PDB file of C-alpha atoms in Angstrom:
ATOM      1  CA  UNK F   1      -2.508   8.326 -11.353  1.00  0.00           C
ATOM      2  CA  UNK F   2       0.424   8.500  -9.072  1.00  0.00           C
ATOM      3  CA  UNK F   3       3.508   6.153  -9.648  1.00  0.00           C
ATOM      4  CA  UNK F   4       3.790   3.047  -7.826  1.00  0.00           C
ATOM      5  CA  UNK F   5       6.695   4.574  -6.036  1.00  0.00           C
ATOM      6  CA  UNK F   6       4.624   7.294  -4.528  1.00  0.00           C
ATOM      7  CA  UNK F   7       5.516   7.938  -0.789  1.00  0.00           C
ATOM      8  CA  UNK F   8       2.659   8.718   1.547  1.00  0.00           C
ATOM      9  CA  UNK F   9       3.836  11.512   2.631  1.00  0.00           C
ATOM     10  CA  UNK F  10       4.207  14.812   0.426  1.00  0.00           C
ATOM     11  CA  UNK F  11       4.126  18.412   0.843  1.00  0.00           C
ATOM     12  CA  UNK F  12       1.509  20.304   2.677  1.00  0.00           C
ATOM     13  CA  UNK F  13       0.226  21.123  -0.963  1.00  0.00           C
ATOM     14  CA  UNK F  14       0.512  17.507  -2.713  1.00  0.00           C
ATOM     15  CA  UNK F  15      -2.034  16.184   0.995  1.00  0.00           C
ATOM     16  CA  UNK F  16      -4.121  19.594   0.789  1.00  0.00           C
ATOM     17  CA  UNK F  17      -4.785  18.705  -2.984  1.00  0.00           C
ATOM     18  CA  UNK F  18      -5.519  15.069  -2.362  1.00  0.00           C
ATOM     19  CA  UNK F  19      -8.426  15.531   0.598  1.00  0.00           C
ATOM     20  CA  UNK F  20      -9.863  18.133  -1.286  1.00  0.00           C
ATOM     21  CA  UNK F  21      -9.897  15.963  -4.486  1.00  0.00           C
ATOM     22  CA  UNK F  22     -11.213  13.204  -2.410  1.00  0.00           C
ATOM     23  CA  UNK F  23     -13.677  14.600  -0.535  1.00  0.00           C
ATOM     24  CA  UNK F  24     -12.541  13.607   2.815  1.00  0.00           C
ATOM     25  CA  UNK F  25     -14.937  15.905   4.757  1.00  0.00           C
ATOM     26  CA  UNK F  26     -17.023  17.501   2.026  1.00  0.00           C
ATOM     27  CA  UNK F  27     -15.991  20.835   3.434  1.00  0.00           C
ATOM     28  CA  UNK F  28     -13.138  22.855   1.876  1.00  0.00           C
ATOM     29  CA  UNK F  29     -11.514  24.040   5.432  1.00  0.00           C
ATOM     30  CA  UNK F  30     -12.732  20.680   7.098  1.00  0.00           C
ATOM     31  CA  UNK F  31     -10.345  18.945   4.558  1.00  0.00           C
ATOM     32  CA  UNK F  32      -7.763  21.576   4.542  1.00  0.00           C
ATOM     33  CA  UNK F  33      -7.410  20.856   8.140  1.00  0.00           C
ATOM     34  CA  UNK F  34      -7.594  16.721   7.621  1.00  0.00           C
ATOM     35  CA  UNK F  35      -4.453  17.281   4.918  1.00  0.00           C
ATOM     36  CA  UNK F  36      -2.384  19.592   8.088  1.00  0.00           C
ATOM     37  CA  UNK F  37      -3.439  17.024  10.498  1.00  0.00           C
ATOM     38  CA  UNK F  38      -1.836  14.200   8.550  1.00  0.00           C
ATOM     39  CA  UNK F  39       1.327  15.722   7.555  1.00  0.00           C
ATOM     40  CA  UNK F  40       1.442  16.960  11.788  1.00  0.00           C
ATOM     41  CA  UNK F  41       1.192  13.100  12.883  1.00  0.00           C
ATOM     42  CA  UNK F  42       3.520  11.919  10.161  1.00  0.00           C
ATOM     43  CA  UNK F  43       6.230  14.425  11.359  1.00  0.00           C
ATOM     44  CA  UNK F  44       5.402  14.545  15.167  1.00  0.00           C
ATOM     45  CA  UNK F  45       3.469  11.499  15.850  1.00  0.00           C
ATOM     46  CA  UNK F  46      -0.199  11.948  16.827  1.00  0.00           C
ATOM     47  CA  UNK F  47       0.059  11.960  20.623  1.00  0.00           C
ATOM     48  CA  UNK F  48       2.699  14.834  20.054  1.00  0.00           C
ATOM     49  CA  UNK F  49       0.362  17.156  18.083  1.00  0.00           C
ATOM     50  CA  UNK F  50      -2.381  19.063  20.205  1.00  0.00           C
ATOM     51  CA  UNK F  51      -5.957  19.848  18.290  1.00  0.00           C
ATOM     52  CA  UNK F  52      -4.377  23.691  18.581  1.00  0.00           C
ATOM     53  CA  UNK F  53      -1.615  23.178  16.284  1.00  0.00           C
ATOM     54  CA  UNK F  54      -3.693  21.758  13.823  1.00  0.00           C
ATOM     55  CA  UNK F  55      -5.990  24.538  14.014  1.00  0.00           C
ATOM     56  CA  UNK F  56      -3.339  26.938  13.652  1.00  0.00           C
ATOM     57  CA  UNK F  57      -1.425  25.609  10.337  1.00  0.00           C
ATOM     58  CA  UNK F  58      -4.928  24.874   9.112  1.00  0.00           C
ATOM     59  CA  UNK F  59      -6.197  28.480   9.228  1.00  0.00           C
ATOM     60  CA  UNK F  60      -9.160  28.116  11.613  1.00  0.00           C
ATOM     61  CA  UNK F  61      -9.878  27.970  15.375  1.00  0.00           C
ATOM     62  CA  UNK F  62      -9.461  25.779  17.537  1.00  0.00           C
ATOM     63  CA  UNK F  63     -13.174  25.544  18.472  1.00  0.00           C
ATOM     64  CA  UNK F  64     -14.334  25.073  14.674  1.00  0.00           C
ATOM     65  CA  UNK F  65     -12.055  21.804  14.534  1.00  0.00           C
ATOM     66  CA  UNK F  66     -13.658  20.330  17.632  1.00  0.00           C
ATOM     67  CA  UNK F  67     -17.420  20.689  16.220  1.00  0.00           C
ATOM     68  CA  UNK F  68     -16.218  18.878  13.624  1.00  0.00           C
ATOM     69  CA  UNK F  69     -14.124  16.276  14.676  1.00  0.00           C
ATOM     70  CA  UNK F  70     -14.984  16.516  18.541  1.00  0.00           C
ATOM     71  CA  UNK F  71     -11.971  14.581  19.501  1.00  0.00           C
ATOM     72  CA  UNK F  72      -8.216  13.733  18.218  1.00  0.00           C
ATOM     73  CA  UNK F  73      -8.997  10.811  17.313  1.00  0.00           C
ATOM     74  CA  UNK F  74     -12.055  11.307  15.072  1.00  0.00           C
ATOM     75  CA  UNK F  75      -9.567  13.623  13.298  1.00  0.00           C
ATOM     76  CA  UNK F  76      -6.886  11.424  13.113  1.00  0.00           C
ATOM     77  CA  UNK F  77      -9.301   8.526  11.518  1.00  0.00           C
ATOM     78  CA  UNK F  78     -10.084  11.130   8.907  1.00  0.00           C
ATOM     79  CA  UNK F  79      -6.192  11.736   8.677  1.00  0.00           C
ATOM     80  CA  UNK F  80      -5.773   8.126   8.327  1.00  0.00           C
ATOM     81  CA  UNK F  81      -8.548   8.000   5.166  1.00  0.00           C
ATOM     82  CA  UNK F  82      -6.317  10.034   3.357  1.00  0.00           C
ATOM     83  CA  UNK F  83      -3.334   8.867   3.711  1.00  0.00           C
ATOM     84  CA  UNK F  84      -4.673   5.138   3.090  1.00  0.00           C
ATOM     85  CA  UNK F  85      -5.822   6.819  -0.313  1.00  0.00           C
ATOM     86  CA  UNK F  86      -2.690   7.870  -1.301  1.00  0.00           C
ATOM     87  CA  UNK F  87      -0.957   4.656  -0.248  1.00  0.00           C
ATOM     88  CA  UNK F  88      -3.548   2.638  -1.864  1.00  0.00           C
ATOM     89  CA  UNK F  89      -2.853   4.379  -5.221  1.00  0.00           C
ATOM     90  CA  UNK F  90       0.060   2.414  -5.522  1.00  0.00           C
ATOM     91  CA  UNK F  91      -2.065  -0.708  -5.547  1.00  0.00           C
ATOM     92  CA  UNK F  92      -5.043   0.953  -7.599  1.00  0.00           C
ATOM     93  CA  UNK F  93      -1.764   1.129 -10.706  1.00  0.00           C
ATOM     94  CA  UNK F  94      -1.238  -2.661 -10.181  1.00  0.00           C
ATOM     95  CA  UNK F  95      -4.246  -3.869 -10.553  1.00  0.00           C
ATOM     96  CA  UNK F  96      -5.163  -1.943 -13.403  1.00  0.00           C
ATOM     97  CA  UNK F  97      -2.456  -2.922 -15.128  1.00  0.00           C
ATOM     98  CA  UNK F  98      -2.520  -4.968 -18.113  1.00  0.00           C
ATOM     99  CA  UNK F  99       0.573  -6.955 -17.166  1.00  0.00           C
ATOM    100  CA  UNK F 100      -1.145  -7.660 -13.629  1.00  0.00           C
ATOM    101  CA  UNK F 101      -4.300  -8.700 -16.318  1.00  0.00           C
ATOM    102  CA  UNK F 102      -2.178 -11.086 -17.887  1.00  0.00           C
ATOM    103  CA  UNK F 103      -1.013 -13.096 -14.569  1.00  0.00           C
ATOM    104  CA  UNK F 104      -2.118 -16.196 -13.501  1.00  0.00           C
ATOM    105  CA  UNK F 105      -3.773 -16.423  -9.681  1.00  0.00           C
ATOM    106  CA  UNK F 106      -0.529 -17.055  -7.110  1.00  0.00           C
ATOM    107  CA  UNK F 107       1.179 -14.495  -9.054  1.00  0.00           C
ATOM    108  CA  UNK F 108      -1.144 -12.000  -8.566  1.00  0.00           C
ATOM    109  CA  UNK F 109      -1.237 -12.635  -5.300  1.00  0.00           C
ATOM    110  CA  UNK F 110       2.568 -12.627  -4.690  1.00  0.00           C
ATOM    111  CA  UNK F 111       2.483  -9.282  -6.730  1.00  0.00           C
ATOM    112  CA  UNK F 112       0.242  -7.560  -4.285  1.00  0.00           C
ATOM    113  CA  UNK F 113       1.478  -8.533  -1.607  1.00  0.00           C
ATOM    114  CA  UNK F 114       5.571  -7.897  -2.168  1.00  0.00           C
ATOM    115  CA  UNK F 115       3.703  -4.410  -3.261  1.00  0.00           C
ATOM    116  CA  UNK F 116       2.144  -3.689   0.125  1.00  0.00           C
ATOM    117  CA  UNK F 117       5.806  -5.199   1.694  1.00  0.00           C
ATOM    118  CA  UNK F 118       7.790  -2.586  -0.558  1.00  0.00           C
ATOM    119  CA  UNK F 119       5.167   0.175   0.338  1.00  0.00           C
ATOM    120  CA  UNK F 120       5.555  -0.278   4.128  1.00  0.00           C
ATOM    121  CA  UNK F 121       9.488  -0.097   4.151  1.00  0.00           C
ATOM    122  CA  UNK F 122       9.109   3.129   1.719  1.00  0.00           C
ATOM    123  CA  UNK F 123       6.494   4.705   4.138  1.00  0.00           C
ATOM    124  CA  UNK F 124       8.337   4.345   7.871  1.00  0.00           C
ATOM    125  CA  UNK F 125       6.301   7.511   8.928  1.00  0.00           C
ATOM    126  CA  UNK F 126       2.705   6.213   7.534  1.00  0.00           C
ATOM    127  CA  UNK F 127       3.385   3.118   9.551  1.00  0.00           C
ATOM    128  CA  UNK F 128       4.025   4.182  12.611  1.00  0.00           C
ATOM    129  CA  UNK F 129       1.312   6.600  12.177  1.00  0.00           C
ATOM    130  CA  UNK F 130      -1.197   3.488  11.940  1.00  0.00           C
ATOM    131  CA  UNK F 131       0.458   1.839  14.831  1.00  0.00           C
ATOM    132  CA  UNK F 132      -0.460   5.189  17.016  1.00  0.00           C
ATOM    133  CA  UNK F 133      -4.024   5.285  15.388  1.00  0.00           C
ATOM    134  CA  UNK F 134      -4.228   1.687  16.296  1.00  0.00           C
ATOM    135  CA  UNK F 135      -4.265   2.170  20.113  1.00  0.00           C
ATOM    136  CA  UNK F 136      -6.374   5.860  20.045  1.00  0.00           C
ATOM    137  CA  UNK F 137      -8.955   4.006  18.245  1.00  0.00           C
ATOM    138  CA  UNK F 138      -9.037   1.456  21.164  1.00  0.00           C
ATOM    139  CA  UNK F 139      -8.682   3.501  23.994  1.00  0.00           C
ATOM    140  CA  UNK F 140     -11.511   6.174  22.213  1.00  0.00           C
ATOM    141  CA  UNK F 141     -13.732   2.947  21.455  1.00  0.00           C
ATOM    142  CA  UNK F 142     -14.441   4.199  18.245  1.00  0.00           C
ATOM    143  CA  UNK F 143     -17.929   2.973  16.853  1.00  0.00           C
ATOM    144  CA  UNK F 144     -18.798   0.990  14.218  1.00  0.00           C
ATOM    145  CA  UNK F 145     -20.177   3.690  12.213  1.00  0.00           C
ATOM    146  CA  UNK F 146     -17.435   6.444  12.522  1.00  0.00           C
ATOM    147  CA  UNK F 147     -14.498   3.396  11.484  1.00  0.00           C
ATOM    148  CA  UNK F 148     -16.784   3.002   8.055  1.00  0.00           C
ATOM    149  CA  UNK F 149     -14.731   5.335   5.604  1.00  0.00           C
ATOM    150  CA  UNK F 150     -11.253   4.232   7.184  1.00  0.00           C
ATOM    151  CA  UNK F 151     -12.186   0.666   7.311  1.00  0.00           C
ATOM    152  CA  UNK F 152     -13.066   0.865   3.990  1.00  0.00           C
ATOM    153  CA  UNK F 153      -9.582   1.944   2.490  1.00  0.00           C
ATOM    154  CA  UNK F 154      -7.845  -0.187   5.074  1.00  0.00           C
ATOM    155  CA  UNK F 155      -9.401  -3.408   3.184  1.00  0.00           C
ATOM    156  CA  UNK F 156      -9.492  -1.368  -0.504  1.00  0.00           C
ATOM    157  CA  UNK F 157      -8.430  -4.551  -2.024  1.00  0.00           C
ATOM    158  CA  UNK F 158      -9.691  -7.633   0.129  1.00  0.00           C
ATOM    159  CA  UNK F 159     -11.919  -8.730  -3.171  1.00  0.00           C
ATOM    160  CA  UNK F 160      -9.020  -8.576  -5.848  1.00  0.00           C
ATOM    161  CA  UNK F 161      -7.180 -10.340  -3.059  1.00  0.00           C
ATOM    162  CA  UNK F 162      -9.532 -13.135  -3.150  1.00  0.00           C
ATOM    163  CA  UNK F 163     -10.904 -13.274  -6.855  1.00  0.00           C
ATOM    164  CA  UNK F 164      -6.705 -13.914  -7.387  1.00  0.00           C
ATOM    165  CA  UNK F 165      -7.106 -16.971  -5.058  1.00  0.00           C
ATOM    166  CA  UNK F 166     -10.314 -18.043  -6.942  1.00  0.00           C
ATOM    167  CA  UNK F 167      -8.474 -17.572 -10.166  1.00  0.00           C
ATOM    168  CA  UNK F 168      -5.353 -19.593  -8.569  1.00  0.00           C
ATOM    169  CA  UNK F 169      -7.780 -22.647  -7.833  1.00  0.00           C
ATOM    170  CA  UNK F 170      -9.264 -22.581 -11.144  1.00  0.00           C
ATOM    171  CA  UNK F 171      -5.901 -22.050 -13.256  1.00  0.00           C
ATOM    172  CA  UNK F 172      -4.011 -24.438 -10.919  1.00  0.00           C
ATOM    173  CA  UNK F 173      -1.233 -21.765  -9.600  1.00  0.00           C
ATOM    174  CA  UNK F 174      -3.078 -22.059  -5.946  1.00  0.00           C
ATOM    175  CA  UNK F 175      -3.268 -25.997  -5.183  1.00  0.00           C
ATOM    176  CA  UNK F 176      -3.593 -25.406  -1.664  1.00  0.00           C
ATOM    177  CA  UNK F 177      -7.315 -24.584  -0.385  1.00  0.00           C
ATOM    178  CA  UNK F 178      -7.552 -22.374   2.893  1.00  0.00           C
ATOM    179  CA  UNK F 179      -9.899 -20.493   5.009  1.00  0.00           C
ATOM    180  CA  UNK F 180      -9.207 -17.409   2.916  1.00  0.00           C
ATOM    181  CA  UNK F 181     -10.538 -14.940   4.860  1.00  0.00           C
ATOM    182  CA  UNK F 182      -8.256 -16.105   8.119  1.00  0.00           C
ATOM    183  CA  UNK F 183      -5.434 -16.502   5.430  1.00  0.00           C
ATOM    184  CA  UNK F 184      -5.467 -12.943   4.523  1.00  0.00           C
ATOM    185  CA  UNK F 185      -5.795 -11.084   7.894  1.00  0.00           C
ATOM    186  CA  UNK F 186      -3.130 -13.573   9.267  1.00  0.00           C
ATOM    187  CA  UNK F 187      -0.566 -12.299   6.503  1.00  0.00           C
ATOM    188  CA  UNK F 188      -1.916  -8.338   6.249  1.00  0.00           C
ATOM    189  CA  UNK F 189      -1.523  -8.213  10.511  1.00  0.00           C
ATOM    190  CA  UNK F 190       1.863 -10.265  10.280  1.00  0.00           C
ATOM    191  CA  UNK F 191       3.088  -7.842   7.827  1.00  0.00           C
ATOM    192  CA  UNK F 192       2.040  -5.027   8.984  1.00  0.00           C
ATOM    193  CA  UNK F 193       3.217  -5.395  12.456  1.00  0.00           C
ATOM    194  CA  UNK F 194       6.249  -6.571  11.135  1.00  0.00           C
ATOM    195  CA  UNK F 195       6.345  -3.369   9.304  1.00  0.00           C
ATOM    196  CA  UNK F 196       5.808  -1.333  12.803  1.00  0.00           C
ATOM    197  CA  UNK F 197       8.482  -3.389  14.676  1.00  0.00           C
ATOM    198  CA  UNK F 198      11.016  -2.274  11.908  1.00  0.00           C
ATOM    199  CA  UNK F 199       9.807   1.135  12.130  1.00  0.00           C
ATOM    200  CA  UNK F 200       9.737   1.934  15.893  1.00  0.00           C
ATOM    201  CA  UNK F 201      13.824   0.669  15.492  1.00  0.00           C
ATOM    202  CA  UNK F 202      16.213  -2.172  17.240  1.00  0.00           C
ATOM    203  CA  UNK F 203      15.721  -2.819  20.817  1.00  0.00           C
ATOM    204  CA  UNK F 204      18.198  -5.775  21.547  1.00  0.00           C
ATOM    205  CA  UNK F 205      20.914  -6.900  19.704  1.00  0.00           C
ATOM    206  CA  UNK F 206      19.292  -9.337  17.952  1.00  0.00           C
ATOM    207  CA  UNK F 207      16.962  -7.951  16.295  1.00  0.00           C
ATOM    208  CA  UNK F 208      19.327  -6.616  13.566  1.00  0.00           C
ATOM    209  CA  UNK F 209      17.380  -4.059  11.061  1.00  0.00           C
ATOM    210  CA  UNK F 210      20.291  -4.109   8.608  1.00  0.00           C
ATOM    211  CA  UNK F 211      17.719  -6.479   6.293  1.00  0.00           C
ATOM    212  CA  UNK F 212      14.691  -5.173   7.152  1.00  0.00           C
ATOM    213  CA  UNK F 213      13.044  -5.386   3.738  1.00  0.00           C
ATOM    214  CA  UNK F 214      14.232  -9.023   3.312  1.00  0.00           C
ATOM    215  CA  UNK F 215      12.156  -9.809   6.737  1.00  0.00           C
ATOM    216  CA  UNK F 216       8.965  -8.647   4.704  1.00  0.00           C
ATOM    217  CA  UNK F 217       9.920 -10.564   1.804  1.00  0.00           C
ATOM    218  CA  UNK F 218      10.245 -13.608   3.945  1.00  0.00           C
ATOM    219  CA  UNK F 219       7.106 -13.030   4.766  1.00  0.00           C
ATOM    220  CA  UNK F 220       5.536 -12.787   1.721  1.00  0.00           C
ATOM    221  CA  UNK F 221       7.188 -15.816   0.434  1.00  0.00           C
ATOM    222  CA  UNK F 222       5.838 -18.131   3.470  1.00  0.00           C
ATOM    223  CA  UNK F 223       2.767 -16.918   2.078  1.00  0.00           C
ATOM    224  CA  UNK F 224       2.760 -17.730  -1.375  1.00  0.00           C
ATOM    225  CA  UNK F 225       4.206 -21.231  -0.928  1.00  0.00           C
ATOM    226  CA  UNK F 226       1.645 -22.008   1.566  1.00  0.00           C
ATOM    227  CA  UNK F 227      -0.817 -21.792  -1.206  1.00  0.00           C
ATOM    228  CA  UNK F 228       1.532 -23.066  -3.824  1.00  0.00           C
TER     229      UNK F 228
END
């Protein structure tokens, strides 16, 4: 299992490997061209990478990728399965740990989250790429049905999230009871958007990147004394 200081992105190879490991597609070329996709938007960003120059570093035409994916951004949501995956590996080592085992309920918590804080700073490109999939998703009204896979990774960890807070209550760590649910999209969307405005860069003066990691850690600490 990869390191927990795994970047997203990786050679053409390490992403080729992964989807067809995974299974993104169930089809050998269908995930070879998922894996060229990903690293395309992660160096060009996705509205800078035509279906055409997927199809050509993948190895197939340009009219085989459309029957499968029909649009950009049904290939970009398989894109963003995979590269979930391999952020979400970094997580999948945490929780499995015996150390993390061994924690008491707010400390898990805090754990995980200054983990996703120290993943997003590591990962500018992976970022930015979900900020861009963001917006095609809206403006291609995506369905229910075609977000499942991608949804799924996206909230990999929701229950270990909230058995933590359950364990928190019971061990006395957490003394604080909240609407859980609200708590934890309020402090994945805060960081994560956080994570985006750091990543797209400075626009005035004040905003001042020179600690961006510290504005994530802020973050997370709000967080765990809310409940603490």
């Amino acid at each position: 299992m990869a390191s927990m200081s795994t970047r997203v992105a990786g050679s053409i190879e390490d992403l080729i490997g992964d989807a067809a490991a995974q299974g993104i597609t169930g089809d050998a070329r269908m995930d070879r061209a998922v894996a060229c996709a990903a690293a395309l938007f992660l160096e060009n960003r996705i509205a800078d990478v035509r279906m055409t120059d997927v199809a050509e570093k993948a190895g197939i035409g340009v009219a085989t990728l459309y029957r499968r994916f029909s649009t950009k951004g049904r290939l970009a949501l398989a894109a963003g399965t995979l590269l979930w995956r391999r952020f979400n590996e970094r997580i999948t080592d945490l929780v499995e740990s015996d150390a993390f085992l061994a924690m008491g309920g707010a400390n898990r918590l805090e754990r995980m989250l200054r983990l996703y804080a120290e993943g997003y700073v590591e990962n500018a490109g992976f970022v930015l790429f979900i900020d861009d999939l963001d917006r095609l998703l809206v403006s291609e009204r995506m369905d229910e049905e075609a977000l499942g896979a991608y949804a799924g990774e996206v909230d990999s960890f929701y229950l270990i999230f909230a058995d933590a807070y359950q364990l928190g209550l019971q061990d006395g760590s957490v003394v604080r009871k909240v609407d859980f649910p609200l708590f934890y999209r309020s402090v994945a969307h805060a960081l994560m958007g956080a994570s985006q405005k750091l990543a797209r860069g400075e626009v005035i003066p004040s905003d001042d990147f020179s600690r961006a990691a510290d504005e994530l850690e802020c973050i997370v600490d709000m967080a765990v004394r809310a409940l603490r």
